[in-house]
Amino acid sequence: QVQLQESGPGLVKPSETLSLTCTVSGISISSHYWGWIRQSAGRGLEWIGRTSTSGNTYYNPSLKSRVTLSLDTSRNQFSLNLNSVTAADTAVYYCATEWQFWGQGTLVTVSS
Amino acid sequence: DIQLTQSPPSLSASVGDRVTITCRASQSINKYLNWFQQKPGRAPNLLIYAASSLQTGVPSRFSGSGTGTDFTLTISGLQPEDFATYYCQQSYGMPRTFGQGTKVEVK
């Protein structure tokens, strides 16, 4: 049974870095593409980017200057770092493959 | 970016109804179009991939069609568990993009 689970702080201060980890079980992270999607009332579903062990990493140009995705094959995890956050980055963040398997989502609020 | 426009934004329907949702792409995306269902507090769930292929485990009352720029999701015989929001999503170009959603509500 494939499971994805997001973890990380639920509250981040403005201008700081949002860091989330997705722990994958039931499937090797060495296969598939691994990505992040966020959802807010104002922006709907927004694709953040994807990565894979092949080295092909793509970011949404709207976030490219602030986002980094990485993989840890030894832990079967992948991570999202989004720096210089503002209130506009408040959203539910999902990790997912393309597109069968998703995590349950984690709410991140940007506030002082 | 490829823009996806869904219509209608919402609709009211009854159990047993046939429901059709459309998604129009701002440029041709061949058949690289997926459909998701999302219920409150849950992650999106893949229903249809490659425009018309039914994801494993999804009831056959769901079907998809289209190619190029115009796509349709049809629910033949709406069930109580189908009241939800539906999204189209394109996997043709980068960045991946989603439609704004269609909320299917109880009439």
XYZ file of N, CA, C and O in Angstrom:
876
model
N 0.847 -1.189 0.000
C 0.000 0.000 0.000
C 0.887 1.247 0.000
O 1.705 1.441 0.889
N 0.711 2.069 -0.988
C 1.518 3.280 -1.114
C 0.938 4.376 -0.219
O -0.264 4.632 -0.239
N 1.808 4.998 0.566
C 1.387 6.109 1.416
C 2.407 7.235 1.343
O 3.615 6.980 1.292
N 1.891 8.459 1.319
C 2.714 9.652 1.383
C 2.249 10.471 2.580
O 1.041 10.624 2.797
N 3.198 10.994 3.351
C 2.857 11.753 4.546
C 3.711 13.003 4.626
O 4.939 12.922 4.739
N 3.050 14.156 4.605
C 3.757 15.427 4.768
C 4.029 15.713 6.240
O 3.215 15.361 7.097
N 5.151 16.357 6.504
C 5.458 16.784 7.866
C 6.225 18.093 7.815
O 6.942 18.374 6.849
N 6.072 18.867 8.887
C 6.741 20.157 8.980
C 5.935 21.131 9.790
O 4.804 20.823 10.193
N 6.492 22.300 10.040
C 5.799 23.302 10.865
C 4.499 23.763 10.233
O 4.425 23.950 9.012
N 3.499 23.967 11.058
C 2.230 24.480 10.569
C 2.169 25.998 10.575
O 1.252 26.572 10.000
N 3.159 26.622 11.187
C 3.193 28.077 11.278
C 4.602 28.562 10.960
O 5.575 28.070 11.536
N 4.696 29.477 10.009
C 5.979 30.038 9.592
C 5.855 31.562 9.612
O 4.824 32.109 9.188
N 6.898 32.219 10.076
C 6.882 33.686 10.129
C 7.191 34.282 8.754
O 7.962 33.703 7.972
N 6.616 35.436 8.468
C 6.935 36.109 7.197
C 8.436 36.319 7.052
O 9.136 36.595 8.036
N 8.917 36.165 5.837
C 10.315 36.305 5.412
C 11.153 35.073 5.732
O 12.289 34.983 5.271
N 10.606 34.122 6.487
C 11.381 32.923 6.812
C 11.167 31.831 5.748
O 10.546 32.072 4.721
N 11.748 30.658 6.011
C 11.691 29.569 5.037
C 10.712 28.493 5.479
O 10.750 28.030 6.621
N 9.835 28.127 4.567
C 8.891 27.038 4.770
C 9.592 25.745 4.347
O 10.092 25.647 3.212
N 9.648 24.778 5.253
C 10.310 23.509 4.947
C 9.362 22.354 5.268
O 8.887 22.235 6.405
N 9.108 21.535 4.268
C 8.246 20.369 4.437
C 8.951 19.132 3.906
O 9.726 19.200 2.950
N 8.642 18.005 4.533
C 9.168 16.714 4.099
C 8.016 15.779 3.807
O 6.995 15.796 4.504
N 8.176 14.979 2.783
C 7.192 13.958 2.429
C 7.854 12.591 2.588
O 8.866 12.309 1.940
N 7.308 11.795 3.482
C 7.820 10.443 3.701
C 6.974 9.457 2.903
O 5.750 9.437 3.033
N 7.655 8.658 2.090
C 6.977 7.750 1.178
C 7.156 6.311 1.656
O 8.267 5.906 2.023
N 6.089 5.550 1.664
C 6.171 4.126 1.987
C 5.394 3.333 0.942
O 4.458 3.836 0.325
N 5.833 2.102 0.742
C 5.144 1.214 -0.184
C 5.637 1.291 -1.612
O 5.194 0.521 -2.467
N 6.542 2.227 -1.884
C 7.094 2.386 -3.221
C 8.439 3.076 -3.080
O 8.627 3.897 -2.192
N 9.371 2.704 -3.959
C 10.696 3.316 -3.891
C 10.669 4.712 -4.496
O 10.091 4.939 -5.566
N 11.343 5.619 -3.809
C 11.409 6.985 -4.317
C 12.300 7.071 -5.547
O 12.332 8.093 -6.238
N 13.015 6.006 -5.837
C 13.869 5.973 -7.018
C 13.074 5.829 -8.303
O 13.632 5.958 -9.398
N 11.786 5.561 -8.174
C 10.923 5.513 -9.348
C 9.943 6.677 -9.268
O 9.730 7.260 -8.215
N 9.349 7.020 -10.356
C 8.325 8.066 -10.442
C 8.907 9.471 -10.319
O 10.082 9.662 -9.994
N 8.050 10.430 -10.588
C 8.315 11.835 -10.320
C 7.638 12.181 -8.996
O 6.560 11.685 -8.694
N 8.265 13.077 -8.247
C 7.762 13.455 -6.927
C 7.580 14.960 -6.892
O 8.516 15.714 -7.187
N 6.388 15.379 -6.538
C 6.112 16.797 -6.631
C 5.339 17.356 -5.455
O 4.913 16.629 -4.548
N 5.194 18.665 -5.491
C 4.445 19.402 -4.493
C 3.393 20.262 -5.189
O 3.665 20.876 -6.225
N 2.228 20.282 -4.579
C 1.112 21.095 -5.054
C 0.547 21.797 -3.827
O 0.515 21.224 -2.747
N 0.103 23.014 -3.970
C -0.534 23.694 -2.867
C -1.913 24.177 -3.272
O -2.207 24.339 -4.459
N -2.725 24.418 -2.250
C -4.106 24.824 -2.507
C -4.522 25.876 -1.499
O -4.410 25.693 -0.294
N -5.011 26.971 -2.023
C -5.551 28.028 -1.181
C -6.827 28.527 -1.810
O -7.081 28.306 -3.003
N -7.626 29.214 -1.022
C -8.904 29.704 -1.530
C -8.700 30.684 -2.669
O -9.428 30.703 -3.643
N -7.644 31.472 -2.565
C -7.425 32.498 -3.569
C -6.786 32.006 -4.856
O -7.054 32.541 -5.933
N -5.951 30.954 -4.756
C -5.186 30.509 -5.918
C -5.627 29.159 -6.461
O -5.097 28.702 -7.479
N -6.551 28.485 -5.801
C -6.935 27.152 -6.240
C -5.768 26.187 -6.075
O -4.933 26.327 -5.192
N -5.707 25.197 -6.975
C -4.622 24.222 -6.959
C -3.458 24.779 -7.779
O -3.619 25.108 -8.954
N -2.296 24.868 -7.154
C -1.108 25.434 -7.797
C 0.034 24.433 -7.726
O 0.451 24.021 -6.647
N 0.547 24.054 -8.880
C 1.675 23.137 -8.959
C 2.942 23.888 -8.611
O 3.217 24.955 -9.179
N 3.739 23.350 -7.678
C 4.958 24.013 -7.232
C 6.160 23.508 -8.024
O 7.013 24.298 -8.461
N 6.245 22.188 -8.220
C 7.359 21.640 -8.955
C 7.452 20.148 -8.762
O 6.672 19.549 -8.013
N 8.409 19.527 -9.466
C 8.596 18.090 -9.330
C 10.071 17.757 -9.495
O 10.831 18.509 -10.122
N 10.463 16.621 -8.962
C 11.830 16.160 -9.086
C 11.833 14.645 -9.198
O 10.799 13.989 -9.017
N 12.977 14.101 -9.532
C 13.130 12.653 -9.627
C 14.597 12.326 -9.491
O 15.457 13.221 -9.550
N 14.904 11.044 -9.323
C 16.306 10.647 -9.181
C 17.057 10.765 -10.502
O 18.283 10.702 -10.514
N 16.334 10.956 -11.609
C 17.011 11.147 -12.896
C 17.668 12.513 -12.978
O 18.449 12.776 -13.904
N 17.324 13.390 -12.040
C 17.937 14.714 -12.015
C 17.130 15.785 -12.712
O 17.506 16.954 -12.692
N 16.034 15.396 -13.339
C 15.186 16.387 -14.007
C 14.261 17.036 -12.990
O 13.303 16.432 -12.521
N 14.550 18.262 -12.650
C 13.745 19.006 -11.680
C 13.144 20.221 -12.371
O 13.846 20.937 -13.085
N 11.843 20.404 -12.175
C 11.133 21.533 -12.772
C 10.414 22.300 -11.664
O 9.819 21.714 -10.773
N 10.453 23.615 -11.783
C 9.756 24.473 -10.834
C 8.752 25.344 -11.586
O 8.959 25.702 -12.754
N 7.698 25.693 -10.892
C 6.785 26.673 -11.444
C 7.531 28.007 -11.533
O 8.089 28.466 -10.538
N 7.539 28.628 -12.710
C 8.265 29.904 -12.846
C 7.800 30.966 -11.855
O 8.599 31.834 -11.479
N 6.543 30.865 -11.423
C 6.037 31.864 -10.480
C 6.701 31.749 -9.111
O 6.646 32.679 -8.315
N 7.346 30.606 -8.830
C 7.971 30.366 -7.537
C 9.448 30.033 -7.654
O 10.135 29.896 -6.636
N 9.937 29.950 -8.876
C 11.259 29.371 -9.126
C 12.383 30.021 -8.327
O 13.305 29.349 -7.870
N 12.291 31.329 -8.132
C 13.379 32.030 -7.442
C 13.410 31.717 -5.946
O 14.395 32.015 -5.274
N 12.340 31.100 -5.420
C 12.247 30.886 -3.979
C 12.180 29.414 -3.575
O 12.223 29.108 -2.377
N 12.069 28.498 -4.507
C 11.781 27.119 -4.150
C 12.932 26.181 -4.494
O 13.646 26.383 -5.483
N 13.105 25.164 -3.636
C 14.063 24.094 -3.877
C 13.423 22.772 -3.494
O 12.844 22.645 -2.408
N 13.509 21.793 -4.394
C 13.060 20.434 -4.101
C 14.282 19.534 -4.013
O 15.252 19.716 -4.764
N 14.222 18.557 -3.103
C 15.326 17.619 -2.974
C 14.802 16.243 -2.600
O 13.682 16.106 -2.095
N 15.632 15.243 -2.875
C 15.297 13.843 -2.596
C 16.311 13.258 -1.634
O 17.502 13.573 -1.717
N 15.843 12.385 -0.732
C 16.732 11.616 0.133
C 16.369 10.146 -0.067
O 15.443 9.635 0.559
N 17.097 9.487 -0.962
C 16.748 8.103 -1.286
C 17.000 7.165 -0.107
O 16.327 6.150 0.033
N 17.934 7.498 0.771
C 18.233 6.620 1.907
C 17.074 6.576 2.895
O 16.865 5.575 3.586
N 16.311 7.652 2.958
C 15.163 7.727 3.868
C 13.825 7.605 3.133
O 12.775 7.635 3.768
N 13.889 7.484 1.800
C 12.669 7.454 0.987
C 11.797 8.680 1.253
O 10.579 8.581 1.485
N 12.440 9.832 1.237
C 11.763 11.094 1.493
C 12.115 12.115 0.420
O 13.165 12.018 -0.220
N 11.236 13.089 0.236
C 11.598 14.240 -0.563
C 11.084 15.492 0.132
O 10.169 15.420 0.969
N 11.709 16.611 -0.182
C 11.492 17.818 0.609
C 11.244 19.042 -0.255
O 11.643 19.099 -1.418
N 10.569 20.005 0.375
C 10.280 21.301 -0.227
C 10.833 22.381 0.681
O 10.585 22.361 1.887
N 11.571 23.318 0.127
C 11.970 24.530 0.822
C 11.480 25.719 0.008
O 11.750 25.803 -1.207
N 10.749 26.601 0.661
C 10.237 27.821 0.022
C 10.663 28.985 0.903
O 10.248 29.084 2.063
N 11.524 29.847 0.377
C 12.055 30.912 1.230
C 11.316 32.229 1.029
O 10.479 32.378 0.137
N 11.618 33.155 1.906
C 11.038 34.515 1.859
C 9.518 34.473 1.759
O 8.910 35.128 0.905
N 8.903 33.704 2.645
C 7.455 33.516 2.549
C 6.694 34.768 2.986
O 7.174 35.573 3.782
N 5.492 34.891 2.431
C 4.559 35.942 2.806
C 3.213 35.290 3.095
O 3.038 34.083 2.901
N 2.265 36.099 3.486
C 0.929 35.580 3.784
C 0.324 34.879 2.558
O -0.502 33.977 2.707
N 0.742 35.289 1.374
C 0.221 34.676 0.146
C 0.640 33.218 -0.004
O 0.069 32.491 -0.826
N 1.623 32.784 0.786
C 2.068 31.387 0.741
C 1.282 30.500 1.703
O 1.530 29.285 1.767
N 0.367 31.072 2.441
C -0.502 30.281 3.309
C -1.383 29.375 2.455
O -2.084 29.844 1.552
N -1.326 28.080 2.714
C -2.048 27.123 1.876
C -1.963 25.729 2.496
O -1.193 25.497 3.434
N -2.735 24.817 1.963
C -2.541 23.397 2.232
C -1.530 22.892 1.203
O -1.714 23.102 -0.009
N -0.487 22.254 1.681
C 0.572 21.745 0.822
C 0.441 20.221 0.723
O 0.360 19.528 1.746
N 0.439 19.744 -0.524
C 0.359 18.314 -0.784
C 1.648 17.844 -1.450
O 2.170 18.522 -2.347
N 2.115 16.660 -1.044
C 3.121 15.969 -1.841
C 2.399 14.896 -2.644
O 1.363 14.368 -2.213
N 2.947 14.567 -3.810
C 2.241 13.643 -4.700
C 3.176 13.109 -5.770
O 4.199 13.721 -6.090
N 2.802 11.967 -6.304
C 3.413 11.520 -7.552
C 2.637 12.171 -8.693
O 1.700 12.913 -8.461
N 2.985 11.897 -9.889
C 2.194 12.341 -11.054
C 1.409 11.159 -11.591
O 1.877 10.462 -12.457
N 0.130 10.947 -11.217
C -0.686 11.738 -10.311
C -1.531 10.846 -9.412
O -2.519 11.265 -8.859
N -1.108 9.578 -9.308
C -1.962 8.594 -8.660
C -1.965 8.705 -7.132
O -2.991 8.484 -6.499
N -0.811 9.023 -6.566
C -0.696 8.970 -5.110
C -0.441 10.358 -4.529
O 0.434 11.088 -5.001
N -1.203 10.694 -3.490
C -1.105 11.993 -2.834
C -0.999 11.795 -1.328
O -1.543 10.830 -0.767
N -0.320 12.743 -0.660
C -0.399 12.811 0.779
C -1.722 13.431 1.192
O -2.502 13.892 0.366
N -1.991 13.430 2.488
C -3.258 13.970 2.990
C -3.279 15.490 2.989
O -4.350 16.105 3.088
N -2.107 16.106 2.887
C -2.017 17.559 2.889
C -1.724 18.098 4.278
O -2.146 17.514 5.287
N -1.000 19.202 4.323
C -0.704 19.856 5.588
C -0.893 21.359 5.428
O -0.430 21.952 4.451
N -1.605 21.950 6.364
C -1.858 23.384 6.319
C -0.651 24.129 6.869
O -0.196 23.853 7.984
N -0.152 25.057 6.092
C 0.919 25.933 6.536
C 0.397 27.358 6.517
O -0.078 27.848 5.487
N 0.487 27.996 7.658
C 0.054 29.379 7.802
C 1.272 30.271 7.973
O 2.167 29.953 8.765
N 1.315 31.341 7.196
C 2.402 32.319 7.321
C 1.866 33.512 8.103
O 0.970 34.225 7.626
N 2.407 33.687 9.296
C 1.931 34.759 10.167
C 2.958 35.012 11.250
O 3.656 34.092 11.684
N 3.018 36.253 11.678
C 3.931 36.583 12.770
C 3.274 36.342 14.127
O 3.917 36.476 15.159
N 2.214 29.827 -19.702
C 1.504 28.748 -19.027
C 0.243 28.378 -19.813
O -0.394 29.232 -20.423
N -0.116 27.110 -19.768
C -1.354 26.646 -20.396
C -2.502 26.883 -19.423
O -2.488 26.359 -18.307
N -3.476 27.646 -19.867
C -4.636 27.942 -19.017
C -5.734 26.921 -19.286
O -6.006 26.565 -20.435
N -6.355 26.466 -18.221
C -7.487 25.539 -18.318
C -8.724 26.228 -17.761
O -8.709 26.704 -16.624
N -9.775 26.272 -18.570
C -11.019 26.920 -18.165
C -12.124 25.872 -18.056
O -12.476 25.229 -19.049
N -12.623 25.699 -16.843
C -13.687 24.739 -16.611
C -15.031 25.430 -16.611
O -15.169 26.583 -16.191
N -16.051 24.712 -17.060
C -17.419 25.203 -16.967
C -18.375 24.044 -16.746
O -18.151 22.935 -17.246
N -19.434 24.304 -15.961
C -19.658 25.538 -15.217
C -18.819 25.557 -13.940
O -18.251 24.530 -13.569
N -18.729 26.676 -13.243
C -18.025 26.724 -11.950
C -18.738 25.892 -10.888
O -18.089 25.360 -9.994
N -20.034 25.790 -11.002
C -20.812 24.950 -10.104
C -22.081 24.504 -10.798
O -22.509 25.127 -11.788
N -22.654 23.431 -10.291
C -23.926 22.943 -10.833
C -24.682 22.210 -9.737
O -24.070 21.661 -8.809
N -25.979 22.223 -9.865
C -26.847 21.502 -8.933
C -27.461 20.321 -9.664
O -27.952 20.472 -10.791
N -27.413 19.154 -9.032
C -27.921 17.957 -9.676
C -28.531 17.018 -8.639
O -28.296 17.158 -7.436
N -29.274 16.059 -9.121
C -29.925 15.063 -8.260
C -29.308 13.690 -8.493
O -28.725 13.433 -9.566
N -29.449 12.844 -7.507
C -28.985 11.464 -7.645
C -29.640 10.844 -8.880
O -30.840 10.990 -9.095
N -28.831 10.208 -9.695
C -29.308 9.577 -10.915
C -29.118 10.423 -12.161
O -29.226 9.913 -13.276
N -28.839 11.708 -11.983
C -28.652 12.604 -13.129
C -27.374 12.280 -13.882
O -26.418 11.724 -13.347
N -27.384 12.675 -15.147
C -26.171 12.650 -15.964
C -25.562 14.046 -15.887
O -26.234 15.045 -16.155
N -24.285 14.090 -15.518
C -23.602 15.365 -15.308
C -22.428 15.480 -16.276
O -21.661 14.523 -16.445
N -22.295 16.644 -16.893
C -21.195 16.885 -17.821
C -20.448 18.150 -17.433
O -21.061 19.197 -17.202
N -19.144 18.033 -17.345
C -18.256 19.148 -17.010
C -17.267 19.292 -18.160
O -16.739 18.296 -18.665
N -17.035 20.531 -18.568
C -16.107 20.742 -19.674
C -14.853 21.471 -19.209
O -14.861 22.213 -18.222
N -13.793 21.256 -19.938
C -12.496 21.869 -19.665
C -11.896 22.266 -21.011
O -11.782 21.425 -21.921
N -11.552 23.537 -21.140
C -10.967 24.029 -22.387
C -9.553 24.525 -22.119
O -9.328 25.324 -21.191
N -8.613 24.069 -22.922
C -7.217 24.471 -22.788
C -6.907 25.647 -23.706
O -7.487 25.773 -24.781
N -5.962 26.478 -23.271
C -5.613 27.676 -24.040
C -4.779 27.358 -25.274
O -4.573 28.223 -26.133
N -4.282 26.125 -25.379
C -3.591 25.645 -26.564
C -3.780 24.140 -26.621
O -4.208 23.526 -25.634
N -3.449 23.540 -27.744
C -3.611 22.103 -27.866
C -2.706 21.362 -26.876
O -1.514 21.674 -26.752
N -3.302 20.403 -26.176
C -2.533 19.585 -25.237
C -2.670 18.095 -25.580
O -2.494 17.227 -24.722
N -3.025 17.835 -26.853
C -3.178 16.447 -27.298
C -4.182 15.770 -26.378
O -5.313 16.219 -26.253
N -3.806 14.677 -25.732
C -4.700 14.000 -24.778
C -4.131 14.033 -23.363
O -4.489 13.218 -22.514
N -3.232 14.992 -23.085
C -2.556 15.041 -21.803
C -3.405 15.781 -20.763
O -3.001 16.819 -20.206
N -4.561 15.218 -20.487
C -5.523 15.870 -19.610
C -6.030 14.854 -18.580
O -6.415 13.730 -18.946
N -5.971 15.244 -17.320
C -6.426 14.387 -16.228
C -7.604 15.041 -15.511
O -7.740 16.272 -15.523
N -8.425 14.221 -14.891
C -9.546 14.692 -14.087
C -9.410 14.167 -12.664
O -9.094 12.994 -12.455
N -9.674 15.051 -11.710
C -9.608 14.712 -10.294
C -10.947 15.034 -9.629
O -11.640 15.973 -10.013
N -11.235 14.269 -8.579
C -12.348 14.560 -7.684
C -11.758 14.948 -6.332
O -10.821 14.297 -5.853
N -12.298 15.976 -5.713
C -11.847 16.357 -4.384
C -13.033 16.582 -3.468
O -13.959 17.318 -3.808
N -12.971 15.961 -2.308
C -13.974 16.171 -1.262
C -13.367 17.035 -0.163
O -12.139 17.061 -0.003
N -14.203 17.752 0.608
C -13.674 18.673 1.630
C -12.707 17.989 2.590
O -12.969 16.896 3.103
N -11.567 18.634 2.805
C -10.575 18.127 3.733
C -9.751 16.956 3.218
O -8.965 16.382 3.973
N -9.910 16.621 1.928
C -9.208 15.485 1.356
C -8.353 15.934 0.189
O -8.577 16.976 -0.424
N -7.357 15.122 -0.125
C -6.540 15.388 -1.305
C -7.330 15.059 -2.574
O -8.256 14.247 -2.543
N -6.965 15.687 -3.680
C -7.579 15.292 -4.958
C -7.330 13.814 -5.246
O -6.281 13.270 -4.893
N -8.305 13.219 -5.916
C -8.235 11.793 -6.257
C -8.340 11.647 -7.772
O -9.301 12.136 -8.382
N -7.369 10.975 -8.376
C -7.330 10.829 -9.829
C -8.458 9.926 -10.307
O -8.585 8.778 -9.862
N -9.265 10.448 -11.225
C -10.368 9.674 -11.805
C -10.042 9.178 -13.210
O -10.242 8.014 -13.545
N -9.603 10.109 -14.041
C -9.376 9.870 -15.458
C -7.990 10.407 -15.807
O -7.641 11.523 -15.405
N -7.206 9.630 -16.562
C -5.927 10.114 -17.045
C -5.878 9.981 -18.564
O -6.639 9.207 -19.154
N -5.009 10.729 -19.176
C -4.896 10.733 -20.646
C -6.262 10.925 -21.307
O -6.589 10.228 -22.278
N -7.018 11.830 -20.766
C -8.307 12.291 -21.307
C -9.449 11.300 -21.177
O -10.591 11.711 -20.930
N -9.161 9.994 -21.333
C -10.279 9.053 -21.394
C -10.016 7.715 -20.708
O -10.884 6.835 -20.742
N -8.876 7.553 -20.072
C -8.556 6.280 -19.418
C -8.997 6.310 -17.962
O -8.621 7.220 -17.214
N -9.773 5.318 -17.577
C -10.318 5.255 -16.228
C -9.260 4.729 -15.266
O -8.694 3.639 -15.480
N -8.983 5.483 -14.208
C -8.023 5.035 -13.209
C -8.562 3.783 -12.517
O -9.773 3.657 -12.280
N -7.676 2.867 -12.180
C -8.047 1.628 -11.500
C -8.842 1.930 -10.233
O -8.448 2.756 -9.420
N -9.967 1.241 -10.096
C -10.780 1.395 -8.897
C -11.860 2.455 -8.998
O -12.704 2.560 -8.101
N -11.841 3.231 -10.057
C -12.843 4.290 -10.230
C -14.074 3.703 -10.919
O -13.940 2.972 -11.914
N -15.270 4.005 -10.404
C -16.491 3.429 -10.994
C -16.661 3.794 -12.461
O -16.289 4.895 -12.889
N -17.250 2.895 -13.213
C -17.386 3.069 -14.659
C -18.409 4.134 -15.039
O -18.516 4.475 -16.222
N -19.151 4.668 -14.066
C -20.062 5.772 -14.394
C -19.295 7.057 -14.728
O -19.865 7.996 -15.281
N -18.005 7.097 -14.400
C -17.156 8.222 -14.767
C -16.529 7.946 -16.133
O -16.004 6.847 -16.377
N -16.572 8.917 -17.010
C -15.920 8.782 -18.298
C -15.394 10.130 -18.753
O -15.902 11.184 -18.352
N -14.356 10.080 -19.567
C -13.760 11.296 -20.097
C -13.596 11.198 -21.600
O -13.435 10.105 -22.146
N -13.629 12.343 -22.247
C -13.428 12.375 -23.691
C -12.781 13.688 -24.083
O -12.702 14.630 -23.282
N -12.309 13.714 -25.321
C -11.745 14.938 -25.862
C -10.295 14.793 -26.271
O -9.609 13.837 -25.891
N -9.858 15.748 -27.042
C -8.471 15.836 -27.467
C -8.225 17.245 -27.970
O -9.183 17.956 -28.321
N -6.958 17.649 -27.975
C -6.646 19.004 -28.443
C -6.898 20.039 -27.368
O -6.114 20.145 -26.422
N -7.989 20.787 -27.510
C -8.281 21.844 -26.542
C -9.575 21.649 -25.770
O -9.803 22.359 -24.788
N -10.421 20.743 -26.186
C -11.739 20.595 -25.553
C -11.939 19.195 -24.973
O -11.803 18.192 -25.684
N -12.308 19.171 -23.700
C -12.418 17.924 -22.962
C -13.691 17.912 -22.130
O -14.201 18.969 -21.737
N -14.162 16.703 -21.846
C -15.394 16.537 -21.087
C -15.257 15.418 -20.081
O -14.682 14.366 -20.384
N -15.776 15.663 -18.885
C -15.947 14.623 -17.868
C -17.441 14.390 -17.723
O -18.202 15.353 -17.533
N -17.859 13.149 -17.817
C -19.266 12.797 -17.675
C -19.446 11.816 -16.535
O -18.675 10.870 -16.395
N -20.455 12.081 -15.721
C -20.867 11.146 -14.672
C -22.254 10.646 -15.075
O -23.209 11.439 -15.126
N -22.344 9.378 -15.375
C -23.602 8.791 -15.845
C -24.311 8.116 -14.684
O -23.985 6.996 -14.313
N -25.265 8.824 -14.130
C -25.985 8.291 -12.985
C -25.313 8.713 -11.688
O -24.647 7.934 -11.021
N -25.485 9.978 -11.358
C -24.825 10.572 -10.186
C -25.225 9.816 -8.915
O -26.408 9.516 -8.695
N -24.221 9.512 -8.099
C -24.437 8.830 -6.825
C -24.190 9.800 -5.671
O -23.504 10.815 -5.829
N -24.729 9.501 -4.481
C -24.557 10.428 -3.345
C -23.099 10.753 -3.050
O -22.780 11.878 -2.669
N -22.218 9.785 -3.259
C -20.795 10.020 -2.952
C -20.090 10.849 -4.021
O -18.910 11.181 -3.876
N -20.797 11.207 -5.093
C -20.184 11.973 -6.177
C -20.290 13.481 -5.987
O -19.724 14.246 -6.783
N -21.011 13.925 -4.960
C -21.095 15.365 -4.725
C -19.753 15.825 -4.188
O -19.320 15.420 -3.105
N -19.074 16.632 -4.959
C -17.678 16.976 -4.708
C -17.284 18.060 -5.701
O -18.106 18.531 -6.491
N -16.009 18.442 -5.654
C -15.466 19.382 -6.631
C -14.554 18.617 -7.586
O -13.776 17.760 -7.152
N -14.661 18.946 -8.864
C -13.909 18.258 -9.905
C -12.955 19.236 -10.586
O -13.322 20.371 -10.883
N -11.736 18.760 -10.819
C -10.696 19.579 -11.435
C -10.115 18.867 -12.653
O -9.867 17.660 -12.614
N -9.860 19.638 -13.696
C -9.041 19.123 -14.787
C -7.611 19.609 -14.576
O -7.376 20.595 -13.864
N -6.668 18.919 -15.187
C -5.240 19.233 -15.013
C -4.501 18.775 -16.259
O -4.782 17.700 -16.796
N -3.557 19.582 -16.728
C -2.833 19.211 -17.943
C -1.409 18.776 -17.611
O -0.739 19.377 -16.745
N -0.981 17.717 -18.300
C 0.378 17.205 -18.151
C 1.124 17.295 -19.478
O 2.026 16.498 -19.749
N 0.739 18.264 -20.311
C 1.406 18.444 -21.608
C 2.636 19.324 -21.476
O 3.685 19.038 -22.065
N 2.494 20.423 -20.745
C 3.597 21.367 -20.654
C 3.922 21.768 -19.228
O 3.160 21.473 -18.286
N 5.027 22.420 -19.087
C 5.467 22.955 -17.802
C 5.219 24.456 -17.769
O 5.502 25.145 -18.749
N 4.690 25.002 -16.662
C 4.321 24.277 -15.451
C 3.007 23.519 -15.620
O 2.164 23.883 -16.451
N 2.838 22.446 -14.854
C 1.546 21.777 -14.821
C 0.506 22.770 -14.285
O 0.804 23.566 -13.388
N -0.685 22.715 -14.828
C -1.730 23.636 -14.395
C -3.047 22.892 -14.200
O -3.266 21.835 -14.785
N -3.899 23.501 -13.373
C -5.206 22.954 -13.039
C -6.294 23.940 -13.459
O -6.073 25.163 -13.494
N -7.473 23.397 -13.734
C -8.636 24.245 -13.878
C -9.066 24.771 -12.522
O -8.554 24.346 -11.483
N -10.019 25.680 -12.531
C -10.459 26.315 -11.299
C -11.495 25.484 -10.550
O -11.883 25.853 -9.436
N -11.931 24.410 -11.122
C -12.827 23.506 -10.414
C -14.292 23.700 -10.757
O -14.725 24.799 -11.122
N -15.040 22.613 -10.634
C -16.493 22.620 -10.782
C -17.079 21.921 -9.570
O -16.774 20.750 -9.316
N -17.888 22.631 -8.817
C -18.502 22.063 -7.620
C -19.854 21.474 -7.982
O -20.729 22.184 -8.495
N -20.015 20.194 -7.714
C -21.285 19.510 -7.974
C -22.042 19.429 -6.653
O -21.588 18.772 -5.703
N -23.173 20.106 -6.609
C -23.954 20.227 -5.378
C -25.296 19.529 -5.512
O -25.780 19.284 -6.622
N -25.884 19.283 -4.351
C -27.201 18.639 -4.314
C -28.276 19.630 -4.731
O -28.328 20.766 -4.232
N -29.122 19.193 -5.627
C -30.220 20.047 -6.084
C -31.358 20.061 -5.056
O -31.712 18.995 -4.518
